[in-house]
Short mmCIF file of C-alpha atoms and ligand atoms in Angstrom, two decimals:
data_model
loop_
_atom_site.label_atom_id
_atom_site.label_comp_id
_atom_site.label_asym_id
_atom_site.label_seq_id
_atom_site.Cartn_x
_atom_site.Cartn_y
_atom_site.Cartn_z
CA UNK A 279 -10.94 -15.42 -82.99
CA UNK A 280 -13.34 -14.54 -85.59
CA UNK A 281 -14.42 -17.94 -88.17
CA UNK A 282 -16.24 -18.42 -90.74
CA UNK A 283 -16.90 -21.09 -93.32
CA UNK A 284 -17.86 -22.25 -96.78
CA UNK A 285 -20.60 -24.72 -97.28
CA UNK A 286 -21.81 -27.09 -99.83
CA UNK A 287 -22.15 -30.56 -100.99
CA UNK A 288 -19.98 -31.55 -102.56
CA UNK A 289 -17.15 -28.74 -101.34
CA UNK A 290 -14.03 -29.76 -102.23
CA UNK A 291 -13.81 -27.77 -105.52
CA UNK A 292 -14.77 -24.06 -103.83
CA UNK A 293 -11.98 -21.53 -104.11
CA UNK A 294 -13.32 -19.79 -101.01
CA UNK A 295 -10.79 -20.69 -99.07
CA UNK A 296 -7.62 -19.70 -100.90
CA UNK A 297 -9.51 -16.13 -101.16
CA UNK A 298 -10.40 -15.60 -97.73
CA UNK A 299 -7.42 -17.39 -96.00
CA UNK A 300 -5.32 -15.21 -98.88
CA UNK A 301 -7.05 -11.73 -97.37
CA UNK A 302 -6.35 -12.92 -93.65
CA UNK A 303 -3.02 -13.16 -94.39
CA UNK A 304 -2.81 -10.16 -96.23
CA UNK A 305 -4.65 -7.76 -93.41
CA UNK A 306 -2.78 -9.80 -90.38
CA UNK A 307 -6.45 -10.81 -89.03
CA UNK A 308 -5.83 -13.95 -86.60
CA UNK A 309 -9.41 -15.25 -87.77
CA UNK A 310 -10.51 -18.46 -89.26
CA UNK A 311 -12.24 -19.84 -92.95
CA UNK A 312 -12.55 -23.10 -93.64
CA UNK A 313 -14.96 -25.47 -95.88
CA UNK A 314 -17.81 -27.81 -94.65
CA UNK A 315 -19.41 -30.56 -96.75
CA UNK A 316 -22.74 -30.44 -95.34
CA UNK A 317 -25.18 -32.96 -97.40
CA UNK A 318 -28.82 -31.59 -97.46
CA UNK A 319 -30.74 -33.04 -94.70
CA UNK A 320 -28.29 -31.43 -92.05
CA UNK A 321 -28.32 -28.27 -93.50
CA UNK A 322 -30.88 -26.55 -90.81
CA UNK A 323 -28.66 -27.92 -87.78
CA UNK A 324 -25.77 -26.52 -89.11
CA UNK A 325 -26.95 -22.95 -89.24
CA UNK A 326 -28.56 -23.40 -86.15
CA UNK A 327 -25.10 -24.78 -85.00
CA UNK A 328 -22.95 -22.21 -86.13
CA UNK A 329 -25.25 -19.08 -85.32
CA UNK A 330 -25.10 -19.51 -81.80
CA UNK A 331 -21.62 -20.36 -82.10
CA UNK A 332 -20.27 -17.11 -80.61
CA UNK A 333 -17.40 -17.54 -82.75
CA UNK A 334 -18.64 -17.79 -85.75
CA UNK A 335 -19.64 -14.73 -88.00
CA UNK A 336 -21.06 -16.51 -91.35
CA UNK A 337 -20.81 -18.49 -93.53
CA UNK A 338 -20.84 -18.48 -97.60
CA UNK A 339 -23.14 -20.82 -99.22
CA UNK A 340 -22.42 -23.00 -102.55
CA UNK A 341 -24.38 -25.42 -104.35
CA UNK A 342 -26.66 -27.25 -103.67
CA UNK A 343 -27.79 -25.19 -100.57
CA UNK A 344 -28.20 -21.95 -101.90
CA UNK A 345 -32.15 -21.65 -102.23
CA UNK A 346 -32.76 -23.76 -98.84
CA UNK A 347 -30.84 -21.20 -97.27
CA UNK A 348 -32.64 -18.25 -97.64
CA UNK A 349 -35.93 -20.36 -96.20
CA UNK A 350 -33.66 -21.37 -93.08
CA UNK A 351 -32.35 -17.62 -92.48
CA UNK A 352 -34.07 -15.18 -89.85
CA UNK A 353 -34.10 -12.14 -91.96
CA UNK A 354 -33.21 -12.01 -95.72
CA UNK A 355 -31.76 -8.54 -98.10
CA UNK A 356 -33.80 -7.92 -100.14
CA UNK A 357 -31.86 -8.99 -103.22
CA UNK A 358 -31.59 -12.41 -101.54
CA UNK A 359 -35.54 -12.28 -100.93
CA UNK A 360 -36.19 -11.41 -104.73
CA UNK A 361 -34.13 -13.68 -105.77
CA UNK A 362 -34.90 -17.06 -103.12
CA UNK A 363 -31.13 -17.96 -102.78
CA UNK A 364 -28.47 -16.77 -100.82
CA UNK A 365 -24.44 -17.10 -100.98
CA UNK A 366 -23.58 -15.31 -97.86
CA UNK A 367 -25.13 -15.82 -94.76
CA UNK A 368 -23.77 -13.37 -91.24
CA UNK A 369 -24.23 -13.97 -87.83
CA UNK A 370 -25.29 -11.39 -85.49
CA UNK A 371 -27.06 -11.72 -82.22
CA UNK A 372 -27.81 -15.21 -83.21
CA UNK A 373 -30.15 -13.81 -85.95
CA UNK A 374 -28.59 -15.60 -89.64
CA UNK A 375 -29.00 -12.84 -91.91
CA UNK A 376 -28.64 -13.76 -95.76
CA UNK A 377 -27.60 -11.92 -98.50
CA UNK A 378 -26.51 -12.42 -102.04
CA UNK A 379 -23.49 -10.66 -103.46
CA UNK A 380 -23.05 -12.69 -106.66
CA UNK A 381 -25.03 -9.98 -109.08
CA UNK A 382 -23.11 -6.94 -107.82
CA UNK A 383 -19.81 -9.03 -107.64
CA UNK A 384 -20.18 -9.46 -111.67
CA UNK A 385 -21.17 -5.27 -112.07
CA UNK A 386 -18.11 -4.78 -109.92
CA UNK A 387 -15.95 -6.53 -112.07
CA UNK A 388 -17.27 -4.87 -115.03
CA UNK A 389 -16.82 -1.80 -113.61
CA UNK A 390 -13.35 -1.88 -112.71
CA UNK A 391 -12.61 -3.63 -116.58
CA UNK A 392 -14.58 -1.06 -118.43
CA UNK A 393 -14.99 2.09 -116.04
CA UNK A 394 -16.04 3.81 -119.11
CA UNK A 395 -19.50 1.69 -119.98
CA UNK A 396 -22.82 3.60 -118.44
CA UNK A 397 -25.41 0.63 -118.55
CA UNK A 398 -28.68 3.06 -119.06
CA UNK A 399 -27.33 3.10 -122.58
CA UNK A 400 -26.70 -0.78 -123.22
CA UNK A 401 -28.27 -3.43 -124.78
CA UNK A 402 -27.55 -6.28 -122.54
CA UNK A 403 -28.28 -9.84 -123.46
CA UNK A 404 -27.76 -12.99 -120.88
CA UNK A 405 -27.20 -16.51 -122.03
CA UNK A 406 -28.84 -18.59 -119.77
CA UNK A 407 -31.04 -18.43 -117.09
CA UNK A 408 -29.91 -20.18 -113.79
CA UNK A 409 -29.06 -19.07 -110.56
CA UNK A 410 -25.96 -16.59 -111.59
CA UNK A 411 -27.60 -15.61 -114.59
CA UNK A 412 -30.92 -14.62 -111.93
CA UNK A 413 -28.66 -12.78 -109.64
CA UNK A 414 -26.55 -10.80 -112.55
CA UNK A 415 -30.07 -10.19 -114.72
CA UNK A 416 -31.38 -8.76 -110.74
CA UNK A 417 -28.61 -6.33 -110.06
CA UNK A 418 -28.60 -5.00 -113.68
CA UNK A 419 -31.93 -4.28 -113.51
CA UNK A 420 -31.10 -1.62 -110.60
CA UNK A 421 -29.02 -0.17 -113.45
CA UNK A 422 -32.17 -0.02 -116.18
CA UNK A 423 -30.51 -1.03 -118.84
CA UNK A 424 -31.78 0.31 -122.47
CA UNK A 425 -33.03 -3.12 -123.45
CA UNK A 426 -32.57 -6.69 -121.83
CA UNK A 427 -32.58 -10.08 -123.30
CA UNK A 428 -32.36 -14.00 -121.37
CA UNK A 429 -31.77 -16.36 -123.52
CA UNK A 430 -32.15 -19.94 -122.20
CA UNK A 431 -32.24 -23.05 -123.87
CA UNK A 432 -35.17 -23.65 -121.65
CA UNK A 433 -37.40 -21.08 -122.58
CA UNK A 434 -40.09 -21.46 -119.62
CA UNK A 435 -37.39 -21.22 -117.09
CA UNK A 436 -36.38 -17.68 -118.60
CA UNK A 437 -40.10 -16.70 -118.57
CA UNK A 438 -40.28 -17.74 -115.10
CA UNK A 439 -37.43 -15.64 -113.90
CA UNK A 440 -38.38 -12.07 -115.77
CA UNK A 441 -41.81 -12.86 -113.95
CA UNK A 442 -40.29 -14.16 -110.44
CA UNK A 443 -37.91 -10.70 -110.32
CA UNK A 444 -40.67 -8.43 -111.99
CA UNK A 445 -37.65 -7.09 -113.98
CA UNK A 446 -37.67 -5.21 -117.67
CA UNK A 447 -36.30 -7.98 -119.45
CA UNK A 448 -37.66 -10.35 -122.91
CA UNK A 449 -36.91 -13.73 -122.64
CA UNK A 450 -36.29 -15.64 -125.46
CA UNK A 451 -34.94 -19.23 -126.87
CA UNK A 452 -31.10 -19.65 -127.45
CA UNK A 453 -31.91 -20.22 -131.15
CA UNK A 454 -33.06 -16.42 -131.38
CA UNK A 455 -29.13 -15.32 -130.55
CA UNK A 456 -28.44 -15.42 -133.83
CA UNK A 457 -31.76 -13.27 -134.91
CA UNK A 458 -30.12 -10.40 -136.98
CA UNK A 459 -32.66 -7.63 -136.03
CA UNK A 460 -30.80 -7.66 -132.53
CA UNK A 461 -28.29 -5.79 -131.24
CA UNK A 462 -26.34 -5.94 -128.12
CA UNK A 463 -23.24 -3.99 -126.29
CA UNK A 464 -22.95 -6.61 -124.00
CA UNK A 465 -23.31 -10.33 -124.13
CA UNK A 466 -22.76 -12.18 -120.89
CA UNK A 467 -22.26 -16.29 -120.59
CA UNK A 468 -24.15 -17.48 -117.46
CA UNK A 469 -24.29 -20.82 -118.54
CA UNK A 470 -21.21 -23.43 -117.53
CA UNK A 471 -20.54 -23.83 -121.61
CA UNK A 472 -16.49 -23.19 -121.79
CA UNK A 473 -15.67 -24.25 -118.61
CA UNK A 474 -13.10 -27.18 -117.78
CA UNK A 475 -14.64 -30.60 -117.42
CA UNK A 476 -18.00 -29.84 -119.15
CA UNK A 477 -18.59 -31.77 -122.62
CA UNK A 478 -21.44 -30.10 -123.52
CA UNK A 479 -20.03 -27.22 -125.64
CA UNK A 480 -21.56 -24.69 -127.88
CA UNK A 481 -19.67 -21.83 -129.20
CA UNK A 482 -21.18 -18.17 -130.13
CA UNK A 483 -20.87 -17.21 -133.74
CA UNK A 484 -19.87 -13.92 -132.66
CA UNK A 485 -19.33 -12.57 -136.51
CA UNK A 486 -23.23 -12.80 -136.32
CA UNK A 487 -24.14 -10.53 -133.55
CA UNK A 488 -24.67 -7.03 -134.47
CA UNK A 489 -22.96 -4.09 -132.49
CA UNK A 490 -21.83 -6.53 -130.17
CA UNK A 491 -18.67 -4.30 -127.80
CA UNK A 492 -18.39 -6.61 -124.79
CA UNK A 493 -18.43 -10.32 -124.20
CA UNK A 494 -18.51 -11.57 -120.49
CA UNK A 495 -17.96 -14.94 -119.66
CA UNK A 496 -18.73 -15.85 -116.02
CA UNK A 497 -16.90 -19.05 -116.38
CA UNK A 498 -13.30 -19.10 -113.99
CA UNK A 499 -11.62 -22.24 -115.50
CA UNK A 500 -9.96 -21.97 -117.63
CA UNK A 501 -9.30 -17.94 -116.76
CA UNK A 502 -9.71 -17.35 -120.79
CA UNK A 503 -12.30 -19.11 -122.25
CA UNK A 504 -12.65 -20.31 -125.74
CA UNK A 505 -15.63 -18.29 -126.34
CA UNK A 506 -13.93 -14.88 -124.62
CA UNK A 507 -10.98 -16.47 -127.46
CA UNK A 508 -13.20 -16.19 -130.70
CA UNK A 509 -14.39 -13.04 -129.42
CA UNK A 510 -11.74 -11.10 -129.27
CA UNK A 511 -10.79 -12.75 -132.83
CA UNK A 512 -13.61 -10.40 -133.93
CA UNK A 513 -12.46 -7.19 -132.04
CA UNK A 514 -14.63 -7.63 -129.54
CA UNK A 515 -13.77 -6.69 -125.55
CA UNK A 516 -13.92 -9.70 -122.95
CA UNK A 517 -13.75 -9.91 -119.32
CA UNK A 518 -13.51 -13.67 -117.28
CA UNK A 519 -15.41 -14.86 -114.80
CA UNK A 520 -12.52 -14.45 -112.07
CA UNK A 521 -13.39 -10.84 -111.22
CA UNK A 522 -16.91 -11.70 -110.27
CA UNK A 523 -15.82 -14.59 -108.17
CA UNK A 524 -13.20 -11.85 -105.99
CA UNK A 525 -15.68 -9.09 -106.21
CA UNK A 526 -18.64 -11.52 -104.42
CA UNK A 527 -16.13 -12.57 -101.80
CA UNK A 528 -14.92 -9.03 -100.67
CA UNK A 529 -18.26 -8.12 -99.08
CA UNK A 530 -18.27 -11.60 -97.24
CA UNK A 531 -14.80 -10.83 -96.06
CA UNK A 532 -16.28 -7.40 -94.66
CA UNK A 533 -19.21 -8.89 -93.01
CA UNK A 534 -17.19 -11.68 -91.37
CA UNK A 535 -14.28 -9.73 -90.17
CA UNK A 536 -14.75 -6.40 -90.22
CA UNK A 537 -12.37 -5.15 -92.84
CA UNK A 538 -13.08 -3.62 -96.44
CA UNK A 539 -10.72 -5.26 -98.65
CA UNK A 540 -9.46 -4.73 -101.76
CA UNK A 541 -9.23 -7.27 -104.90
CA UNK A 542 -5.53 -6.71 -105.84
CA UNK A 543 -3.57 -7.81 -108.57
CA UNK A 544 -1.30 -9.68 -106.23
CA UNK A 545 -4.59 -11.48 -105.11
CA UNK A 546 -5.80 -11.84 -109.21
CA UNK A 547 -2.38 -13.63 -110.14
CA UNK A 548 -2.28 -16.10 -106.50
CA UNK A 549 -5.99 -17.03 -107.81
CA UNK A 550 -4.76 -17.65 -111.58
CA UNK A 551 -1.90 -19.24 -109.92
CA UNK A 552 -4.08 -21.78 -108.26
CA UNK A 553 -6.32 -21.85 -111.90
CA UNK A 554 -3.42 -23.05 -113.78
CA UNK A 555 -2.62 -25.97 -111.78
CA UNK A 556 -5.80 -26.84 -112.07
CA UNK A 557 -6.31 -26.82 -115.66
CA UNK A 558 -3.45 -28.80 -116.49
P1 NAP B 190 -27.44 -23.39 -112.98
O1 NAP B 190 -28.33 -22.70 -112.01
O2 NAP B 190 -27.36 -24.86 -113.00
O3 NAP B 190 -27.87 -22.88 -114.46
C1 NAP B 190 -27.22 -23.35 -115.60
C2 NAP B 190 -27.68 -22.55 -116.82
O4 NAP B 190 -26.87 -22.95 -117.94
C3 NAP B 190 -29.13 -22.84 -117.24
O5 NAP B 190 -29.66 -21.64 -117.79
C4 NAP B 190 -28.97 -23.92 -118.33
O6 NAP B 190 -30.00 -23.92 -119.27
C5 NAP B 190 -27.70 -23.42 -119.01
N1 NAP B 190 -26.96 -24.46 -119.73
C6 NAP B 190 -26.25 -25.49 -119.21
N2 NAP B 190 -25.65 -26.20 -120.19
C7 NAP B 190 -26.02 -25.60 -121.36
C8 NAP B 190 -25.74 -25.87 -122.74
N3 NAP B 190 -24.96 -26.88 -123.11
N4 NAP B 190 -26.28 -25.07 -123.67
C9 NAP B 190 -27.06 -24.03 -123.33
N5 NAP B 190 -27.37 -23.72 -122.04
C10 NAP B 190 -26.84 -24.49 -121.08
O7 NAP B 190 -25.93 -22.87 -112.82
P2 NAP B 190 -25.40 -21.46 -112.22
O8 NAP B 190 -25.25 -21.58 -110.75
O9 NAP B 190 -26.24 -20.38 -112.77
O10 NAP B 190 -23.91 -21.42 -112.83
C11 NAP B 190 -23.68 -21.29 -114.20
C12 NAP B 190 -22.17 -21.15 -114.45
O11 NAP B 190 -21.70 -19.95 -113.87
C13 NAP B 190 -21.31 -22.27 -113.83
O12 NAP B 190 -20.31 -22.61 -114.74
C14 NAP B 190 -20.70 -21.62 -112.61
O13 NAP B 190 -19.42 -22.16 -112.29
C15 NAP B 190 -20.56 -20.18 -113.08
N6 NAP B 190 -20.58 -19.21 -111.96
C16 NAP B 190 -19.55 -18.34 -111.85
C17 NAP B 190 -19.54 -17.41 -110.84
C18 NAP B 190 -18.39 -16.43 -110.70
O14 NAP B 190 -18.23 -15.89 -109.61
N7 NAP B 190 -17.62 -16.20 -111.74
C19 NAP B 190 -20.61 -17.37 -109.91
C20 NAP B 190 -21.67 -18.28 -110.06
C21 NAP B 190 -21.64 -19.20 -111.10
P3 NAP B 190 -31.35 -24.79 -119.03
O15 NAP B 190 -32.19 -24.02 -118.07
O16 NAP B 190 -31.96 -24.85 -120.39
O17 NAP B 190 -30.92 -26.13 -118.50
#
């Protein structure tokens, strides 16, 4: 029996379950996912635990534990050693090898929304400059886009991260969005503004962003956001932050069972299912 786990602090919230436990049932694997709260002090015996727990095969990794990780692990990708934080950690040999799948699970997504886009040609900007918005700007960069932008209200931190990754990118304060000798294809929010529960909201003026063809929204809940709403008020394209958050779990599922799946539409509408409840 193959198991694996998600952990973080607090864990109750992570969907990781449901998608995992949704793909054994799916494939007819008898294996195991479940979620661990595991506050921050324990987090070194717990990896030690669990890789040389013959059993177990990896584990995902959620906030807060994310950069401590990838200093606990044996070996790291190299994505995962650019960027200092890993989501998915796999057991083999009792060797914890992390990885992080988050920036390719958002150019997945894209990809399978708009097969038509070729990035070399886009102007890609990125609104914000945390951990997701690190691992999306990262796996982009493989792509060398035309010309990319971080925004972040914090204008050090985006400084620090086109530095830290050694990637083509400006970085520039939020209040420049609005700077009308700029042009984007593709705007992506990787900051939690839309999402349910958070007060703090600002909204894009989206009539004042030249050229702009696609608007991403990382954000989950709720599955349409009101930014991806007053962008599509203006003819522009959107895509949620759902795709992403099935595209980073199918090469966990891989490494922990040894099956490629496939992000369905059956698994898409369980997930928004699950959404729905929540956002009521
Ligand atoms: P994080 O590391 O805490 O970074 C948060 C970023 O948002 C920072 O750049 C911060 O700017 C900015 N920010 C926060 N509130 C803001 C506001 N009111 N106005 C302007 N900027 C604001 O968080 P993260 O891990 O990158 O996650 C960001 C969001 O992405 C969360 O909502 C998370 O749920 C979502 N996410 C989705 C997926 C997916 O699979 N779809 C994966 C990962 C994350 P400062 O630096 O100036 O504070």
């Amino acid at each position: 029996m193959k198991k694996a786990a998600v952990i973080g602090f607090p864990i109750s919230h992570s969907w990781s379950p449901i998608i995992h436990n949704y793909w054994l049932k799916e494939y007819g694997i008898s294996g195991e996912y479940e979620k661990i709260e595991v506050e921050p002090g324990s987090l070194e015996d717990l990896i030690f635990d669990k890789k040389n727990d013959n059993e177990f095969t990896g584990l995902n990794v959620t906030i807060p534990h994310k950069e401590h990780a990838a200093k606990i692990c044996d070996q790291l990708s190299e994505n995962a050693r650019k960027l200092g934080a890993v989501n998915l950690i796999t057991f083999k040999n009792n060797i914890a090898y992390g990885n992080n799948t988050d920036g390719d699970g958002f150019i997945e997504s894209m990809k399978e929304t708009f097969p038509e886009i070729v990035i070399p040609k886009m102007k890609v900007a990125i609104f914000g400059a945390g951990g997701a918005a690190k691992s999306i700007a990262l796996s982009l960069s493989e792509y060398k886009p035309e010309k990319m932008f971080i925004f972040n209200r914090n204008i050090v931190r985006a400084i620090e991260l086109v530095k830290k990754l050694k990637i083509a990118a400006e970085p520039l304060h939020i209040d420049k969005l609005k700077d009308a000798e700029r042009s984007f294809d593709l705007l992506i929010n990787a900051t939690p503004i839309g999402m349910a529960g958070v007060s703090d909201q600002s909204y894009f003026d989206f009539k004042n962003i030249k050229g702009l063809n696609i608007f991403a929204d990382i954000v989950y809940n709720p599955k349409k956001t009101k930014n991806m709403i007053l962008a599509e008020e203006q003819n522009i394209k959107t895509l949620g932050g759902l795709g992403m958050l099935l595209y980073q779990a199918a090469p966990a599922f891989e490494a922990f069972y040894g099956k490629k799946v496939k992000v369905s539409s059956g698994l898409r509408n369980y997930i928004a299912k699950h959404i729905s409840r929540i956002e009521k």
